[in-house]
Amino acid sequence: MNWEKLTFSYTKTNTIILSHYKNGEWGPLESRRDDNISISALSASLHYGIQAFEGLKAYRGKDEKIRLFRPYENAKRLRRSADYLGIASPDQDMFVEACKRVVLENIEFLPPYEYRASMYIRPFVIGVGAQIDLVSPNEVLFIVAAIPIGSFTGSINRPAKVLLAQDHDRAAPMGTGSYKLGGNYAAAIVAGVNAKKEGYSSVLYLDSSKREYIDEFSSSNFFAIKGNSYITPDSESVLPSITNNSLMQLAKDDGMSIERRRIKLEELETFEEVGACGTAIVILPVSRIDDKLNNKSYMIGDPVTTGKMCLFLYKKLTGIQFGEEKDIHNWCLAVEK
Ligand SMILES: Cc1ncc(COP(=O)(O)O)c(C=O)c1O
């Protein structure tokens, strides 16, 4: 593998792990070399969007140990999303066992420590079985795939500009924004691609009822630093990010106060730092947010130098993930044969 050239794109690896839920129970976890699956063309996942997914990473540490970061949190979140759809989901032990197994069976795709790249793990559930009626399917596939991805390490040193969503919303109030369902991403993909063409790294969404308060970015949570505070939106339409939750803990450990509250768009002007955070990117420092509807740009911090809290939190979190920092919260789970 050319580890340096890895980005966030698909590479076929050795196996995927699969289990079939039918007649009220999960079948055994199976390894499949073929990543093509055969399902009914009338599956509810294909017609009604009955699917939920997760994303986490495996890291090869400085000590050569392999670590998963907080996989039980992803297991809980998958169950929460699947429950929303009314479909079966694996329990936490089955979820974690499948994640460990997919790493071990694809071990040669796990990047060496020195590249600071990782293996992205994509667990998901899809409703299968022929149906046209609008009911939750009682047949489900649980699949876990593993894909080597790049380090994104350059991103932490390059403050980015993002675009404020102007002509569409991602999630309705009391809608599906806080669940990890494909439909949320379908609603935002074209806008994201178009924003990238214009040189933006991401799209920032506001609350869709009044468009007054900040929600989150298309695939990451929002946080800001002001004085000694770590501030992040309190909104029912954002995904409960495991990265954001971890950063809040690390900020708290460092003596910062945590403010989880509604954040007005205009407050952007008062922040010293803004970051987008999520599993893939870890932290993307944001120095400019363009509101094209109102012909306004919000500038935050220095346009070329990453703020010190973003840098501190990034180093601390990735340090824990790569076994360089003490894992005082026991977030990492070792993967051993
Ligand atoms: C919409 C959205 N928000 C936030 C996140 C970050 O969540 P996490 O830190 O659990 O990866 C993601 C990434 O999965 C996302 O897609």
CSV table of C-alpha atoms and ligand atoms in Angstrom, one decimal:
chain,number,residue,atom,x,y,z
A,1,MET,CA,0.0,0.0,0.0
A,2,ASN,CA,1.1,3.6,-0.6
A,3,TRP,CA,0.3,4.8,2.9
A,4,GLU,CA,1.1,8.4,2.1
A,5,LYS,CA,-1.4,8.6,-0.7
A,6,LEU,CA,-4.4,7.4,1.3
A,7,THR,CA,-7.4,9.7,1.4
A,8,PHE,CA,-11.0,9.1,2.6
A,9,SER,CA,-11.9,6.8,-0.2
A,10,TYR,CA,-12.8,3.1,-0.7
A,11,THR,CA,-10.2,0.4,-1.0
A,12,LYS,CA,-11.3,-3.2,-1.3
A,13,THR,CA,-9.8,-5.2,1.6
A,14,ASN,CA,-9.8,-8.9,2.4
A,15,THR,CA,-13.1,-9.4,4.1
A,16,ILE,CA,-16.3,-7.9,5.4
A,17,ILE,CA,-18.1,-9.4,8.4
A,18,LEU,CA,-21.8,-10.1,8.1
A,19,SER,CA,-24.6,-11.4,10.2
A,20,HIS,CA,-28.2,-12.0,9.1
A,21,TYR,CA,-31.2,-11.3,11.4
A,22,LYS,CA,-34.1,-13.5,10.5
A,23,ASN,CA,-37.0,-15.2,12.4
A,24,GLY,CA,-36.2,-13.1,15.5
A,25,GLU,CA,-32.5,-13.9,15.9
A,26,TRP,CA,-29.1,-13.0,14.6
A,27,GLY,CA,-27.1,-15.6,12.7
A,28,PRO,CA,-23.4,-16.2,13.4
A,29,LEU,CA,-20.8,-13.5,12.3
A,30,GLU,CA,-19.4,-14.7,8.9
A,31,SER,CA,-16.4,-13.5,7.0
A,32,ARG,CA,-17.1,-12.8,3.3
A,33,ARG,CA,-14.3,-12.2,0.7
A,34,ASP,CA,-16.9,-10.7,-1.7
A,35,ASP,CA,-18.1,-7.3,-0.9
A,36,ASN,CA,-21.1,-7.7,-3.2
A,37,ILE,CA,-24.2,-8.9,-1.4
A,38,SER,CA,-27.4,-10.3,-2.7
A,39,ILE,CA,-30.6,-8.9,-1.4
A,40,SER,CA,-34.2,-8.5,-2.7
A,41,ALA,CA,-34.7,-5.6,-5.1
A,42,LEU,CA,-37.7,-4.8,-2.9
A,43,SER,CA,-35.7,-4.4,0.3
A,44,ALA,CA,-36.9,-1.5,2.5
A,45,SER,CA,-33.3,-0.2,2.7
A,46,LEU,CA,-33.4,0.5,-1.1
A,47,HIS,CA,-36.9,2.1,-1.1
A,48,TYR,CA,-37.6,3.7,2.2
A,49,GLY,CA,-34.1,4.4,3.5
A,50,ILE,CA,-34.2,1.8,6.2
A,51,GLN,CA,-30.5,1.8,7.1
A,52,ALA,CA,-28.3,3.1,9.8
A,53,PHE,CA,-24.5,3.2,10.0
A,54,GLU,CA,-21.5,4.0,12.2
A,55,GLY,CA,-17.9,5.1,11.7
A,56,LEU,CA,-15.0,4.5,14.0
A,57,LYS,CA,-11.3,3.9,13.6
A,58,ALA,CA,-8.6,1.4,14.5
A,59,TYR,CA,-5.1,2.8,15.1
A,60,ARG,CA,-1.7,1.1,15.2
A,61,GLY,CA,0.0,2.7,18.2
A,62,LYS,CA,3.5,3.8,19.0
A,63,ASP,CA,3.9,0.5,21.0
A,64,GLU,CA,2.6,-1.5,17.9
A,65,LYS,CA,-0.7,-2.3,19.8
A,66,ILE,CA,-3.9,-2.0,17.9
A,67,ARG,CA,-6.6,0.2,19.5
A,68,LEU,CA,-10.2,0.9,18.8
A,69,PHE,CA,-11.5,4.2,20.1
A,70,ARG,CA,-14.6,4.0,22.3
A,71,PRO,CA,-16.3,1.3,20.2
A,72,TYR,CA,-19.0,0.7,22.8
A,73,GLU,CA,-20.2,4.3,22.2
A,74,ASN,CA,-20.7,3.5,18.5
A,75,ALA,CA,-22.5,0.3,19.4
A,76,LYS,CA,-24.9,2.3,21.5
A,77,ARG,CA,-25.4,4.9,18.8
A,78,LEU,CA,-26.1,2.2,16.2
A,79,ARG,CA,-28.8,0.7,18.4
A,80,ARG,CA,-30.3,4.1,19.0
A,81,SER,CA,-30.5,4.8,15.2
A,82,ALA,CA,-31.9,1.3,14.5
A,83,ASP,CA,-34.5,1.6,17.3
A,84,TYR,CA,-35.6,4.8,15.6
A,85,LEU,CA,-36.2,2.8,12.4
A,86,GLY,CA,-37.8,-0.1,14.3
A,87,ILE,CA,-35.3,-2.6,13.1
A,88,ALA,CA,-33.0,-5.1,14.9
A,89,SER,CA,-29.4,-4.2,15.8
A,90,PRO,CA,-26.5,-6.2,17.3
A,91,ASP,CA,-25.9,-5.9,21.0
A,92,GLN,CA,-22.7,-4.2,22.1
A,93,ASP,CA,-20.6,-7.3,22.5
A,94,MET,CA,-21.6,-8.6,19.0
A,95,PHE,CA,-20.9,-5.1,17.5
A,96,VAL,CA,-17.4,-4.9,19.1
A,97,GLU,CA,-16.6,-8.5,18.3
A,98,ALA,CA,-17.4,-7.8,14.6
A,99,CYS,CA,-15.2,-4.7,14.7
A,100,LYS,CA,-12.2,-6.5,16.2
A,101,ARG,CA,-12.6,-9.4,13.7
A,102,VAL,CA,-12.7,-7.1,10.7
A,103,VAL,CA,-9.5,-5.4,11.9
A,104,LEU,CA,-7.7,-8.7,12.4
A,105,GLU,CA,-8.8,-10.2,9.1
A,106,ASN,CA,-7.6,-7.1,7.3
A,107,ILE,CA,-4.5,-6.4,9.3
A,108,GLU,CA,-2.2,-5.8,6.4
A,109,PHE,CA,-4.4,-2.7,5.5
A,110,LEU,CA,-3.9,-1.1,8.9
A,111,PRO,CA,-1.4,1.7,8.3
A,112,PRO,CA,2.0,1.6,10.2
A,113,TYR,CA,2.2,4.0,13.2
A,114,GLU,CA,4.6,6.4,11.6
A,115,TYR,CA,2.1,7.5,8.9
A,116,ARG,CA,-0.5,8.5,11.5
A,117,ALA,CA,-3.1,7.1,9.2
A,118,SER,CA,-5.7,4.6,10.4
A,119,MET,CA,-8.3,2.0,9.4
A,120,TYR,CA,-11.9,3.3,9.2
A,121,ILE,CA,-14.5,0.8,10.3
A,122,ARG,CA,-17.9,1.1,8.8
A,123,PRO,CA,-20.6,-1.0,10.7
A,124,PHE,CA,-24.1,-0.7,9.3
A,125,VAL,CA,-27.6,-2.3,9.4
A,126,ILE,CA,-29.9,-2.5,6.4
A,127,GLY,CA,-33.5,-3.7,6.2
A,128,VAL,CA,-33.8,-6.6,3.7
A,129,GLY,CA,-36.4,-9.0,2.5
A,130,ALA,CA,-39.1,-8.2,-0.2
A,131,GLN,CA,-41.8,-5.8,0.9
A,132,ILE,CA,-43.7,-2.8,-0.3
A,133,ASP,CA,-45.7,-2.0,2.8
A,134,LEU,CA,-44.6,0.8,5.1
A,135,VAL,CA,-43.6,-1.3,8.1
A,136,SER,CA,-40.2,-1.9,9.7
A,137,PRO,CA,-38.6,-4.9,8.1
A,138,ASN,CA,-38.0,-7.9,10.3
A,139,GLU,CA,-35.1,-9.1,8.3
A,140,VAL,CA,-31.8,-7.2,8.7
A,141,LEU,CA,-28.2,-7.5,7.6
A,142,PHE,CA,-25.5,-6.2,10.0
A,143,ILE,CA,-22.2,-5.7,8.1
A,144,VAL,CA,-18.8,-4.3,9.1
A,145,ALA,CA,-16.2,-3.2,6.5
A,146,ALA,CA,-12.7,-1.9,7.2
A,147,ILE,CA,-11.0,0.6,4.9
A,148,PRO,CA,-7.5,2.2,5.3
A,149,ILE,CA,-7.7,6.0,5.3
A,150,GLY,CA,-5.3,8.9,5.3
A,151,SER,CA,-4.1,10.8,8.3
A,152,PHE,CA,-5.6,14.2,7.5
A,153,THR,CA,-2.7,15.5,9.7
A,154,GLY,CA,-2.2,18.4,7.3
A,155,SER,CA,-5.7,19.7,8.1
A,156,ILE,CA,-5.0,20.6,11.7
A,157,ASN,CA,-2.4,23.1,10.5
A,158,ARG,CA,-4.5,24.6,7.8
A,159,PRO,CA,-7.5,26.7,9.1
A,160,ALA,CA,-10.3,26.2,6.7
A,161,LYS,CA,-13.2,28.2,5.3
A,162,VAL,CA,-16.7,26.8,5.3
A,163,LEU,CA,-19.9,27.8,3.7
A,164,LEU,CA,-23.1,28.5,5.6
A,165,ALA,CA,-26.0,26.4,4.1
A,166,GLN,CA,-28.0,28.8,2.0
A,167,ASP,CA,-30.7,27.0,0.1
A,168,HIS,CA,-31.4,23.8,2.0
A,169,ASP,CA,-31.5,22.3,5.5
A,170,ARG,CA,-30.1,19.1,6.7
A,171,ALA,CA,-32.4,18.0,9.5
A,172,ALA,CA,-35.9,19.1,10.5
A,173,PRO,CA,-36.7,20.1,14.1
A,174,MET,CA,-37.7,16.9,15.8
A,175,GLY,CA,-36.5,15.0,12.7
A,176,THR,CA,-33.7,12.6,12.2
A,177,GLY,CA,-30.7,14.8,12.6
A,178,SER,CA,-29.5,13.2,15.8
A,179,TYR,CA,-29.6,9.7,14.3
A,180,LYS,CA,-26.9,8.3,12.0
A,181,LEU,CA,-29.2,7.5,9.0
A,182,GLY,CA,-28.2,7.6,5.4
A,183,GLY,CA,-31.1,10.0,4.6
A,184,ASN,CA,-29.5,12.8,6.5
A,185,TYR,CA,-26.4,12.5,4.3
A,186,ALA,CA,-28.4,12.1,1.1
A,187,ALA,CA,-30.0,15.5,1.9
A,188,ALA,CA,-26.5,17.2,2.0
A,189,ILE,CA,-24.3,15.4,-0.5
A,190,VAL,CA,-24.8,17.7,-3.5
A,191,ALA,CA,-24.5,20.8,-1.4
A,192,GLY,CA,-21.2,19.5,0.0
A,193,VAL,CA,-19.8,18.6,-3.4
A,194,ASN,CA,-20.7,22.0,-4.8
A,195,ALA,CA,-19.2,23.8,-1.7
A,196,LYS,CA,-16.0,21.8,-2.2
A,197,LYS,CA,-15.9,23.0,-5.9
A,198,GLU,CA,-15.9,26.5,-4.6
A,199,GLY,CA,-13.0,25.8,-2.2
A,200,TYR,CA,-15.0,25.3,1.0
A,201,SER,CA,-14.0,22.4,3.3
A,202,SER,CA,-17.5,21.9,4.7
A,203,VAL,CA,-21.0,23.3,5.0
A,204,LEU,CA,-22.4,24.7,8.3
A,205,TYR,CA,-26.0,24.2,9.1
A,206,LEU,CA,-28.3,26.3,11.3
A,207,ASP,CA,-31.4,25.3,13.1
A,208,SER,CA,-33.9,24.7,10.4
A,209,SER,CA,-36.9,26.3,12.2
A,210,LYS,CA,-35.6,29.8,12.6
A,211,ARG,CA,-32.1,29.7,11.1
A,212,GLU,CA,-30.8,31.6,14.0
A,213,TYR,CA,-28.8,29.1,15.9
A,214,ILE,CA,-25.8,27.0,14.9
A,215,ASP,CA,-26.4,23.2,14.6
A,216,GLU,CA,-23.4,21.4,13.1
A,217,PHE,CA,-21.4,20.8,9.9
A,218,SER,CA,-22.4,18.3,7.3
A,219,SER,CA,-20.3,15.5,8.8
A,220,SER,CA,-18.9,16.9,12.0
A,221,ASN,CA,-20.0,18.7,15.2
A,222,PHE,CA,-19.3,22.4,15.9
A,223,PHE,CA,-17.3,23.7,18.9
A,224,ALA,CA,-15.9,27.1,19.7
A,225,ILE,CA,-13.4,28.5,22.2
A,226,LYS,CA,-14.0,31.7,24.0
A,227,GLY,CA,-11.8,32.6,27.0
A,228,ASN,CA,-11.7,29.6,29.2
A,229,SER,CA,-14.8,28.0,27.7
A,230,TYR,CA,-15.4,25.2,25.3
A,231,ILE,CA,-18.8,26.0,23.7
A,232,THR,CA,-20.9,23.5,21.7
A,233,PRO,CA,-24.5,23.7,20.5
A,234,ASP,CA,-27.3,22.2,22.5
A,235,SER,CA,-29.6,21.0,19.7
A,236,GLU,CA,-31.9,18.1,19.3
A,237,SER,CA,-31.0,17.9,15.5
A,238,VAL,CA,-27.2,17.3,15.8
A,239,LEU,CA,-25.5,13.9,15.9
A,240,PRO,CA,-24.1,13.2,19.4
A,241,SER,CA,-20.5,13.1,18.3
A,242,ILE,CA,-18.2,10.7,20.2
A,243,THR,CA,-15.2,13.0,19.2
A,244,ASN,CA,-17.0,16.1,20.6
A,245,ASN,CA,-17.9,14.3,23.8
A,246,SER,CA,-14.2,13.2,24.2
A,247,LEU,CA,-12.9,16.7,23.4
A,248,MET,CA,-15.3,18.2,26.1
A,249,GLN,CA,-13.8,15.8,28.6
A,250,LEU,CA,-10.3,16.7,27.6
A,251,ALA,CA,-11.1,20.4,27.8
A,252,LYS,CA,-12.6,19.8,31.3
A,253,ASP,CA,-9.5,17.9,32.4
A,254,ASP,CA,-7.5,20.9,31.4
A,255,GLY,CA,-9.6,23.2,33.6
A,256,MET,CA,-11.9,24.7,31.0
A,257,SER,CA,-15.5,25.2,31.5
A,258,ILE,CA,-18.0,23.5,29.2
A,259,GLU,CA,-20.9,25.3,27.8
A,260,ARG,CA,-23.5,23.3,26.0
A,261,ARG,CA,-26.1,25.8,24.9
A,262,ARG,CA,-27.8,27.4,22.0
A,263,ILE,CA,-25.3,29.5,19.9
A,264,LYS,CA,-26.6,32.4,17.9
A,265,LEU,CA,-25.0,32.8,14.4
A,266,GLU,CA,-23.8,36.4,15.3
A,267,GLU,CA,-21.9,35.0,18.2
A,268,LEU,CA,-19.4,33.6,15.7
A,269,GLU,CA,-17.8,37.1,15.7
A,270,THR,CA,-16.9,36.7,19.4
A,271,PHE,CA,-15.1,33.4,19.2
A,272,GLU,CA,-11.4,33.0,19.4
A,273,GLU,CA,-11.4,29.6,17.8
A,274,VAL,CA,-13.9,27.4,16.0
A,275,GLY,CA,-13.4,23.8,15.1
A,276,ALA,CA,-15.3,21.0,13.3
A,277,CYS,CA,-14.8,17.7,15.0
A,278,GLY,CA,-15.5,14.1,14.1
A,279,THR,CA,-13.9,10.7,13.8
A,280,ALA,CA,-12.6,11.1,10.3
A,281,ILE,CA,-11.1,14.6,10.5
A,282,VAL,CA,-10.5,14.7,14.4
A,283,ILE,CA,-10.4,18.5,14.4
A,284,LEU,CA,-10.6,20.9,11.5
A,285,PRO,CA,-9.9,24.4,12.6
A,286,VAL,CA,-12.2,26.9,10.9
A,287,SER,CA,-11.1,30.5,10.3
A,288,ARG,CA,-13.8,31.8,8.0
A,289,ILE,CA,-17.5,31.1,7.6
A,290,ASP,CA,-19.2,32.7,4.5
A,291,ASP,CA,-22.9,33.6,4.7
A,292,LYS,CA,-23.6,34.2,1.1
A,293,LEU,CA,-27.3,34.9,1.6
A,294,ASN,CA,-26.5,38.0,3.7
A,295,ASN,CA,-23.2,38.8,1.9
A,296,LYS,CA,-21.3,38.4,5.2
A,297,SER,CA,-18.1,36.6,6.2
A,298,TYR,CA,-17.3,35.7,9.8
A,299,MET,CA,-13.6,35.6,10.5
A,300,ILE,CA,-12.3,33.7,13.4
A,301,GLY,CA,-8.8,33.7,14.8
A,302,ASP,CA,-5.8,33.8,12.6
A,303,PRO,CA,-6.4,32.8,9.0
A,304,VAL,CA,-3.1,30.8,8.7
A,305,THR,CA,-2.2,29.6,12.2
A,306,THR,CA,-4.3,27.1,14.1
A,307,GLY,CA,-5.5,28.3,17.5
A,308,LYS,CA,-3.7,26.9,20.5
A,309,MET,CA,-6.7,25.1,22.0
A,310,CYS,CA,-7.6,23.3,18.8
A,311,LEU,CA,-4.0,22.3,18.5
A,312,PHE,CA,-3.8,21.2,22.2
A,313,LEU,CA,-7.0,19.1,22.0
A,314,TYR,CA,-6.0,17.6,18.7
A,315,LYS,CA,-2.6,16.5,20.1
A,316,LYS,CA,-4.2,15.2,23.3
A,317,LEU,CA,-6.9,13.1,21.5
A,318,THR,CA,-4.7,11.7,18.8
A,319,GLY,CA,-2.0,11.0,21.4
A,320,ILE,CA,-4.4,8.8,23.3
A,321,GLN,CA,-5.6,7.1,20.1
A,322,PHE,CA,-2.0,6.3,19.0
A,323,GLY,CA,-0.9,5.2,22.4
A,324,GLU,CA,1.4,8.2,23.1
A,325,GLU,CA,-0.6,9.7,25.9
A,326,LYS,CA,-2.0,8.0,29.0
A,327,ASP,CA,-5.5,6.8,28.3
A,328,ILE,CA,-6.9,8.0,31.7
A,329,HIS,CA,-10.5,7.6,30.7
A,330,ASN,CA,-10.0,4.0,29.4
A,331,TRP,CA,-11.3,5.0,26.0
A,332,CYS,CA,-9.2,2.6,23.9
A,333,LEU,CA,-9.9,-1.0,23.5
A,334,ALA,CA,-7.0,-3.3,22.5
A,335,VAL,CA,-7.5,-5.6,19.6
A,336,GLU,CA,-5.5,-8.8,20.1
A,337,LYS,CA,-5.5,-12.2,18.4
B,1,LIG,C1,-23.4,14.8,10.9
B,1,LIG,C2,-22.3,14.4,11.8
B,1,LIG,N1,-22.0,15.0,12.9
B,1,LIG,C3,-21.0,14.7,13.7
B,1,LIG,C4,-20.1,13.6,13.4
B,1,LIG,C5,-19.0,13.3,14.3
B,1,LIG,O1,-19.4,12.2,15.0
B,1,LIG,P1,-18.2,11.2,15.6
B,1,LIG,O2,-17.3,12.1,16.4
B,1,LIG,O3,-18.9,10.3,16.5
B,1,LIG,O4,-17.5,10.6,14.5
B,1,LIG,C6,-20.4,12.9,12.2
B,1,LIG,C7,-19.4,11.9,11.8
B,1,LIG,O5,-19.8,10.8,11.9
B,1,LIG,C8,-21.4,13.3,11.4
B,1,LIG,O6,-21.7,12.6,10.2
